[in-house]
mmCIF file of C-alpha atoms in Angstrom:
data_model
loop_
_atom_site.group_PDB
_atom_site.id
_atom_site.type_symbol
_atom_site.label_atom_id
_atom_site.label_comp_id
_atom_site.label_asym_id
_atom_site.label_seq_id
_atom_site.Cartn_x
_atom_site.Cartn_y
_atom_site.Cartn_z
ATOM 1 C CA UNK A 1 124.112 -47.830 -99.444
ATOM 2 C CA UNK A 2 122.806 -51.259 -99.793
ATOM 3 C CA UNK A 3 122.868 -51.458 -103.150
ATOM 4 C CA UNK A 4 126.335 -50.055 -103.528
ATOM 5 C CA UNK A 5 127.801 -52.827 -100.983
ATOM 6 C CA UNK A 6 125.590 -55.616 -102.649
ATOM 7 C CA UNK A 7 127.276 -54.751 -105.888
ATOM 8 C CA UNK A 8 130.907 -54.664 -104.508
ATOM 9 C CA UNK A 9 130.025 -58.025 -102.947
ATOM 10 C CA UNK A 10 128.944 -59.685 -106.087
ATOM 11 C CA UNK A 11 131.881 -57.738 -108.252
ATOM 12 C CA UNK A 12 134.377 -59.127 -105.806
ATOM 13 C CA UNK A 13 132.490 -62.710 -106.210
ATOM 14 C CA UNK A 14 133.058 -62.674 -109.869
ATOM 15 C CA UNK A 15 136.665 -61.817 -109.786
ATOM 16 C CA UNK A 16 137.165 -64.415 -107.151
ATOM 17 C CA UNK A 17 135.514 -66.898 -109.213
ATOM 18 C CA UNK A 18 137.428 -65.728 -112.376
ATOM 19 C CA UNK A 19 140.615 -66.105 -110.413
ATOM 20 C CA UNK A 20 139.346 -69.799 -109.297
ATOM 21 C CA UNK A 21 138.223 -70.638 -112.873
ATOM 22 C CA UNK A 22 141.747 -69.785 -114.094
ATOM 23 C CA UNK A 23 143.638 -72.006 -111.355
ATOM 24 C CA UNK A 24 141.346 -74.567 -112.361
ATOM 25 C CA UNK A 25 141.774 -74.300 -116.114
ATOM 26 C CA UNK A 26 145.815 -74.449 -116.073
ATOM 27 C CA UNK A 27 145.849 -77.311 -113.216
ATOM 28 C CA UNK A 28 143.582 -79.332 -115.183
ATOM 29 C CA UNK A 29 145.165 -78.556 -118.720
ATOM 30 C CA UNK A 30 148.581 -79.611 -117.288
ATOM 31 C CA UNK A 31 147.066 -82.898 -115.425
ATOM 32 C CA UNK A 32 145.657 -83.890 -118.672
ATOM 33 C CA UNK A 33 148.473 -83.409 -120.844
ATOM 34 C CA UNK A 34 150.451 -85.612 -118.222
ATOM 35 C CA UNK A 35 147.818 -88.220 -118.793
ATOM 36 C CA UNK A 36 147.836 -87.989 -122.540
ATOM 37 C CA UNK A 37 151.727 -88.612 -122.422
ATOM 38 C CA UNK A 38 151.140 -91.599 -120.120
ATOM 39 C CA UNK A 39 148.605 -92.970 -122.287
ATOM 40 C CA UNK A 40 150.909 -92.542 -125.137
ATOM 41 C CA UNK A 41 153.680 -94.307 -123.545
ATOM 42 C CA UNK A 42 151.378 -97.392 -122.449
ATOM 43 C CA UNK A 43 149.759 -97.569 -126.039
ATOM 44 C CA UNK A 44 153.434 -97.634 -127.556
ATOM 45 C CA UNK A 45 154.245 -100.385 -125.307
ATOM 46 C CA UNK A 46 151.347 -102.333 -125.996
ATOM 47 C CA UNK A 47 151.916 -101.690 -129.855
ATOM 48 C CA UNK A 48 148.216 -99.802 -130.282
ATOM 49 C CA UNK A 49 147.666 -97.578 -133.129
ATOM 50 C CA UNK A 50 147.487 -94.150 -131.681
ATOM 51 C CA UNK A 51 145.548 -91.021 -133.466
ATOM 52 C CA UNK A 52 145.115 -93.515 -136.619
ATOM 53 C CA UNK A 53 149.124 -93.707 -137.562
ATOM 54 C CA UNK A 54 149.846 -96.916 -138.281
ATOM 55 C CA UNK A 55 153.626 -97.572 -137.006
ATOM 56 C CA UNK A 56 153.775 -101.350 -137.703
ATOM 57 C CA UNK A 57 155.347 -102.902 -140.585
ATOM 58 C CA UNK A 58 153.619 -105.865 -140.077
ATOM 59 C CA UNK A 59 151.060 -104.849 -142.639
ATOM 60 C CA UNK A 60 148.973 -107.620 -144.732
ATOM 61 C CA UNK A 61 150.070 -105.923 -147.722
ATOM 62 C CA UNK A 62 153.213 -105.611 -149.447
ATOM 63 C CA UNK A 63 153.129 -102.992 -152.096
ATOM 64 C CA UNK A 64 150.938 -102.063 -155.245
ATOM 65 C CA UNK A 65 148.252 -99.425 -155.506
ATOM 66 C CA UNK A 66 144.632 -100.294 -155.018
ATOM 67 C CA UNK A 67 143.950 -99.801 -158.613
ATOM 68 C CA UNK A 68 146.455 -102.451 -159.758
ATOM 69 C CA UNK A 69 145.185 -104.782 -157.230
ATOM 70 C CA UNK A 70 142.429 -107.663 -158.348
ATOM 71 C CA UNK A 71 140.714 -109.723 -155.169
ATOM 72 C CA UNK A 72 140.270 -113.399 -155.349
ATOM 73 C CA UNK A 73 137.772 -115.060 -153.533
ATOM 74 C CA UNK A 74 139.274 -118.338 -151.759
ATOM 75 C CA UNK A 75 136.125 -120.949 -152.256
ATOM 76 C CA UNK A 76 135.635 -124.409 -150.983
ATOM 77 C CA UNK A 77 133.584 -126.853 -152.750
ATOM 78 C CA UNK A 78 131.698 -123.965 -154.205
ATOM 79 C CA UNK A 79 130.945 -121.973 -150.956
ATOM 80 C CA UNK A 80 133.221 -118.868 -149.657
ATOM 81 C CA UNK A 81 132.498 -120.039 -146.117
ATOM 82 C CA UNK A 82 135.712 -121.861 -144.577
ATOM 83 C CA UNK A 83 134.342 -123.886 -141.652
ATOM 84 C CA UNK A 84 136.600 -124.586 -138.747
ATOM 85 C CA UNK A 85 135.495 -126.789 -135.404
ATOM 86 C CA UNK A 86 136.575 -126.469 -132.401
ATOM 87 C CA UNK A 87 136.039 -129.090 -129.406
ATOM 88 C CA UNK A 88 136.368 -127.733 -125.827
ATOM 89 C CA UNK A 89 135.018 -129.213 -123.009
ATOM 90 C CA UNK A 90 132.632 -131.407 -124.822
ATOM 91 C CA UNK A 91 131.446 -128.348 -126.629
ATOM 92 C CA UNK A 92 131.709 -127.818 -130.365
ATOM 93 C CA UNK A 93 132.469 -124.353 -131.728
ATOM 94 C CA UNK A 94 132.781 -123.117 -135.011
ATOM 95 C CA UNK A 95 134.869 -120.400 -136.771
ATOM 96 C CA UNK A 96 133.411 -119.409 -140.144
ATOM 97 C CA UNK A 97 136.156 -117.692 -142.191
ATOM 98 C CA UNK A 98 135.985 -115.746 -145.486
ATOM 99 C CA UNK A 99 139.223 -115.273 -147.407
ATOM 100 C CA UNK A 100 140.257 -113.103 -150.255
ATOM 101 C CA UNK A 101 143.737 -112.724 -152.091
ATOM 102 C CA UNK A 102 144.896 -109.384 -153.605
ATOM 103 C CA UNK A 103 146.806 -109.793 -156.698
ATOM 104 C CA UNK A 104 148.945 -107.369 -158.085
ATOM 105 C CA UNK A 105 147.668 -106.927 -161.706
ATOM 106 C CA UNK A 106 150.706 -105.324 -162.725
ATOM 107 C CA UNK A 107 152.979 -108.070 -161.814
ATOM 108 C CA UNK A 108 155.077 -109.948 -164.432
ATOM 109 C CA UNK A 109 153.538 -113.386 -163.841
ATOM 110 C CA UNK A 110 150.219 -112.220 -162.551
ATOM 111 C CA UNK A 111 148.195 -113.784 -165.644
ATOM 112 C CA UNK A 112 150.099 -117.526 -164.833
ATOM 113 C CA UNK A 113 149.880 -117.109 -161.060
ATOM 114 C CA UNK A 114 146.003 -115.833 -161.193
ATOM 115 C CA UNK A 115 145.380 -119.251 -162.970
ATOM 116 C CA UNK A 116 147.419 -121.368 -160.970
ATOM 117 C CA UNK A 117 145.898 -120.114 -157.827
ATOM 118 C CA UNK A 118 142.389 -120.302 -159.150
ATOM 119 C CA UNK A 119 143.077 -124.096 -159.880
ATOM 120 C CA UNK A 120 144.827 -124.461 -156.396
ATOM 121 C CA UNK A 121 141.977 -123.460 -154.237
ATOM 122 C CA UNK A 122 141.816 -126.789 -152.381
ATOM 123 C CA UNK A 123 145.801 -125.877 -151.370
ATOM 124 C CA UNK A 124 144.896 -122.500 -150.165
ATOM 125 C CA UNK A 125 141.821 -123.909 -148.082
ATOM 126 C CA UNK A 126 144.188 -126.420 -146.408
ATOM 127 C CA UNK A 127 146.578 -123.743 -145.598
ATOM 128 C CA UNK A 128 143.907 -121.485 -144.076
ATOM 129 C CA UNK A 129 142.552 -124.530 -142.393
ATOM 130 C CA UNK A 130 146.085 -125.367 -140.698
ATOM 131 C CA UNK A 131 146.658 -121.582 -139.775
ATOM 132 C CA UNK A 132 143.565 -121.240 -138.206
ATOM 133 C CA UNK A 133 143.846 -124.690 -136.231
ATOM 134 C CA UNK A 134 146.925 -122.993 -134.436
ATOM 135 C CA UNK A 135 144.549 -120.729 -132.513
ATOM 136 C CA UNK A 136 141.913 -121.496 -130.080
ATOM 137 C CA UNK A 137 137.952 -120.798 -130.894
ATOM 138 C CA UNK A 138 138.557 -118.051 -128.355
ATOM 139 C CA UNK A 139 141.679 -116.198 -129.755
ATOM 140 C CA UNK A 140 141.032 -116.515 -133.383
ATOM 141 C CA UNK A 141 139.020 -113.689 -133.896
ATOM 142 C CA UNK A 142 141.744 -111.407 -131.826
ATOM 143 C CA UNK A 143 144.389 -113.072 -134.013
ATOM 144 C CA UNK A 144 143.040 -112.010 -137.417
ATOM 145 C CA UNK A 145 145.893 -109.595 -138.344
ATOM 146 C CA UNK A 146 148.603 -112.205 -137.320
ATOM 147 C CA UNK A 147 146.663 -115.043 -139.280
ATOM 148 C CA UNK A 148 146.713 -112.388 -142.383
ATOM 149 C CA UNK A 149 150.163 -111.852 -142.464
ATOM 150 C CA UNK A 150 151.373 -115.715 -141.686
ATOM 151 C CA UNK A 151 148.574 -116.774 -144.804
ATOM 152 C CA UNK A 152 150.388 -114.071 -146.995
ATOM 153 C CA UNK A 153 153.930 -115.308 -146.173
ATOM 154 C CA UNK A 154 152.724 -119.156 -146.524
ATOM 155 C CA UNK A 155 150.800 -118.303 -149.937
ATOM 156 C CA UNK A 156 153.725 -116.509 -151.343
ATOM 157 C CA UNK A 157 156.073 -119.106 -150.604
ATOM 158 C CA UNK A 158 153.721 -121.907 -151.785
ATOM 159 C CA UNK A 159 152.874 -120.453 -155.018
ATOM 160 C CA UNK A 160 156.560 -118.852 -155.330
ATOM 161 C CA UNK A 161 155.153 -115.333 -156.326
ATOM 162 C CA UNK A 162 155.175 -111.865 -155.162
ATOM 163 C CA UNK A 163 151.942 -111.625 -157.192
ATOM 164 C CA UNK A 164 149.781 -111.945 -154.081
ATOM 165 C CA UNK A 165 149.928 -108.524 -152.294
ATOM 166 C CA UNK A 166 147.344 -109.078 -149.517
ATOM 167 C CA UNK A 167 145.264 -111.642 -147.745
ATOM 168 C CA UNK A 168 142.115 -110.526 -146.285
ATOM 169 C CA UNK A 169 140.366 -112.705 -143.852
ATOM 170 C CA UNK A 170 136.796 -112.243 -142.076
ATOM 171 C CA UNK A 171 136.265 -114.302 -138.888
ATOM 172 C CA UNK A 172 132.793 -115.344 -137.060
ATOM 173 C CA UNK A 173 133.157 -117.169 -134.322
ATOM 174 C CA UNK A 174 129.927 -119.226 -133.351
#
């Protein structure tokens, strides 16, 4: 008799546990869905890339396939490093920038403009330094995308070509 009673009690507890698990699962799933919707709305407001989908049209490349792109490293007196110094509170901080330009090899003016760009490295370095000085040493690394798009527009205007399709900047702040 004792075994039978214990089996009935165990079965009842298992069924109660199952019912509570189902209730808990449905309540957590609905809460999780609401949380995901809230996070999605907040991400849209602050323009974050959600789930790897890039909705921004501020991309630094403006056409051309990767096979049709030739990259030119911007050099400053024989070095690929462009050093920007910032002084803040008596301390000197440095930002070391490496810049590469993506040129569309299928563009009509590619050969002429690539020669002009290679000969105009000082102009490009000056544009990079001028753009970098718009930011503080603490905000320059976070402004990488903005710097790339601004440099792209400025260099396309300077060299009067759409052959420059992208600007890639890497920044190290010291």
